[in-house]
Amino acid sequence: MCGPKGSAVDMNCSYTYPAEVHGKENIVQTKFWYVGRKEDLQRKSSSYEGRVHYDWHYDSDCTLRITDLRVEDSAVYKFRFITNLDKFSDAPKLPSVSVSPSAEIVEGSSVNLTCNGEANPAATYTWFKVNDRDPLSQTPQLNFSSIRSSESGQYSYAPKLPSVSVSPSAEIVEGSSVNLTCSSDANPAANYTWYKENEEQPLGPGSIYNLASISSEDKGNYCCKSENKHGQSSSFLFISVQYAPKLPSVSGSVSGEGSSVTLTCSSDANPAANYTWYKENEDSPKASGQTFTISDDGHEQSGNYQCKVQNSRGHHSSTLHLVVVQISPEDPGKALYLRLLSFLMCSLHFKPMFTQMLSV
């Protein structure tokens, strides 16, 4: 089950329990919902305080309502009740449905339909034939001792856990076309809706959602919800997008005594970028890594310093101009400080270099 952030969701639930155990009356004393540790979601210290509602209109009702949904509410929710004689918890898992024999079914043969749903307390089962309102059986098995041709048809059930996939299945590169596909075994056929994590509005209906020209902002978790009149189920899929480094941000900080300056370079990239520092008119790199420290060795340290960031998808660079100023003519070897100018040059791939004035 999934729902948009900020909305409300109902988890419909009912339960049964034995009226007597070993001849003693069995009476419900406490009942509540929990996540993880067996502590009531309505307790005052809970992050759900004020957002969880138990609207129980009859004894066997255990419906849970959560309002103002948050991302951190994603979890497995369980119902628990305690009687004077025992404790019961958990919720039914998605049922599995099978038919025996699994080969061709011939008129007059014996056929068993079996429904399995793991739960505590034990789940209740009801079999229906599609388009028939009357239940055929209220047991895990539906048996046809001598099946007739009129009994051929479809027998309905809620969607099973959806299978989600992405195409292409290899590395996804920014600008390419990507399809997200969702499928689920359900009867009647399920309706599908796609959501992106932290977004309230659905992306769209249908089993396939297309991202015609995927961008780095499209990376993240996607949820496919499949539902029919008998229930719903959801699966998640994480999309990682590879892209060339974005325009690097270069900054500098001068030491307190003015004897050195540290340049720092950062860029958003996937896969992570490698950083290399160059000085103008020099072929050999000065350093590698996101930071580069320049010591005060005189005026020869002045010049343009370029940070180049590169990964398998491309490269980008930024340049800062550094000036060394002498402030003590009597002692030219010591009384120097380093100053950064606000001159930034940028280049991307093989596009022409352009110049932009920024303040540092």
PDB file of N, CA and C in Angstrom, residues 5 35 47-48 51 68-75 77 197-198:
ATOM      1  N   LYS A   5       2.334  11.844   0.145  1.00  0.00           N
ATOM      2  CA  LYS A   5       2.734  12.540   1.357  1.00  0.00           C
ATOM      3  C   LYS A   5       1.667  13.566   1.743  1.00  0.00           C
ATOM      4  N   VAL A  35       4.563  -0.731  15.187  1.00  0.00           N
ATOM      5  CA  VAL A  35       5.601  -0.890  14.158  1.00  0.00           C
ATOM      6  C   VAL A  35       6.884  -1.250  14.881  1.00  0.00           C
ATOM      7  N   SER A  47       6.000   9.227  17.315  1.00  0.00           N
ATOM      8  CA  SER A  47       5.977  10.228  16.232  1.00  0.00           C
ATOM      9  C   SER A  47       4.615  10.253  15.537  1.00  0.00           C
ATOM     10  N   TYR A  48       3.772   9.251  15.833  1.00  0.00           N
ATOM     11  CA  TYR A  48       2.429   9.190  15.251  1.00  0.00           C
ATOM     12  C   TYR A  48       1.391   9.922  16.110  1.00  0.00           C
ATOM     13  N   ARG A  51      -1.873  11.594  14.942  1.00  0.00           N
ATOM     14  CA  ARG A  51      -2.111  11.249  13.537  1.00  0.00           C
ATOM     15  C   ARG A  51      -2.694   9.850  13.352  1.00  0.00           C
ATOM     16  N   ASP A  68      -1.993  12.823   7.663  1.00  0.00           N
ATOM     17  CA  ASP A  68      -0.761  13.602   7.454  1.00  0.00           C
ATOM     18  C   ASP A  68       0.424  12.663   7.214  1.00  0.00           C
ATOM     19  N   LEU A  69       0.311  11.791   6.199  1.00  0.00           N
ATOM     20  CA  LEU A  69       1.355  10.801   5.918  1.00  0.00           C
ATOM     21  C   LEU A  69       2.717  11.459   5.707  1.00  0.00           C
ATOM     22  N   ARG A  70       3.753  10.815   6.254  1.00  0.00           N
ATOM     23  CA  ARG A  70       5.128  11.275   6.115  1.00  0.00           C
ATOM     24  C   ARG A  70       5.977  10.173   5.494  1.00  0.00           C
ATOM     25  N   VAL A  71       7.128  10.553   4.943  1.00  0.00           N
ATOM     26  CA  VAL A  71       8.015   9.571   4.326  1.00  0.00           C
ATOM     27  C   VAL A  71       8.440   8.514   5.334  1.00  0.00           C
ATOM     28  N   GLU A  72       8.719   8.966   6.569  1.00  0.00           N
ATOM     29  CA  GLU A  72       9.186   8.034   7.594  1.00  0.00           C
ATOM     30  C   GLU A  72       8.098   7.075   8.077  1.00  0.00           C
ATOM     31  N   ASP A  73       6.853   7.249   7.612  1.00  0.00           N
ATOM     32  CA  ASP A  73       5.777   6.321   7.994  1.00  0.00           C
ATOM     33  C   ASP A  73       5.856   5.006   7.219  1.00  0.00           C
ATOM     34  N   SER A  74       6.725   4.927   6.189  1.00  0.00           N
ATOM     35  CA  SER A  74       6.863   3.688   5.413  1.00  0.00           C
ATOM     36  C   SER A  74       7.365   2.576   6.332  1.00  0.00           C
ATOM     37  N   ALA A  75       6.570   1.538   6.515  1.00  0.00           N
ATOM     38  CA  ALA A  75       6.915   0.462   7.455  1.00  0.00           C
ATOM     39  C   ALA A  75       5.918  -0.678   7.311  1.00  0.00           C
ATOM     40  N   TYR A  77       3.132  -2.567   9.298  1.00  0.00           N
ATOM     41  CA  TYR A  77       2.248  -2.305  10.430  1.00  0.00           C
ATOM     42  C   TYR A  77       1.590  -3.610  10.890  1.00  0.00           C
ATOM     43  N   GLU A 197       8.770   8.992  -4.743  1.00  0.00           N
ATOM     44  CA  GLU A 197       8.920   9.244  -3.313  1.00  0.00           C
ATOM     45  C   GLU A 197       8.975  10.749  -3.039  1.00  0.00           C
ATOM     46  N   ASN A 198       8.258  11.164  -1.979  1.00  0.00           N
ATOM     47  CA  ASN A 198       8.202  12.550  -1.512  1.00  0.00           C
ATOM     48  C   ASN A 198       7.376  13.464  -2.408  1.00  0.00           C
TER      49      ASN A 198
END
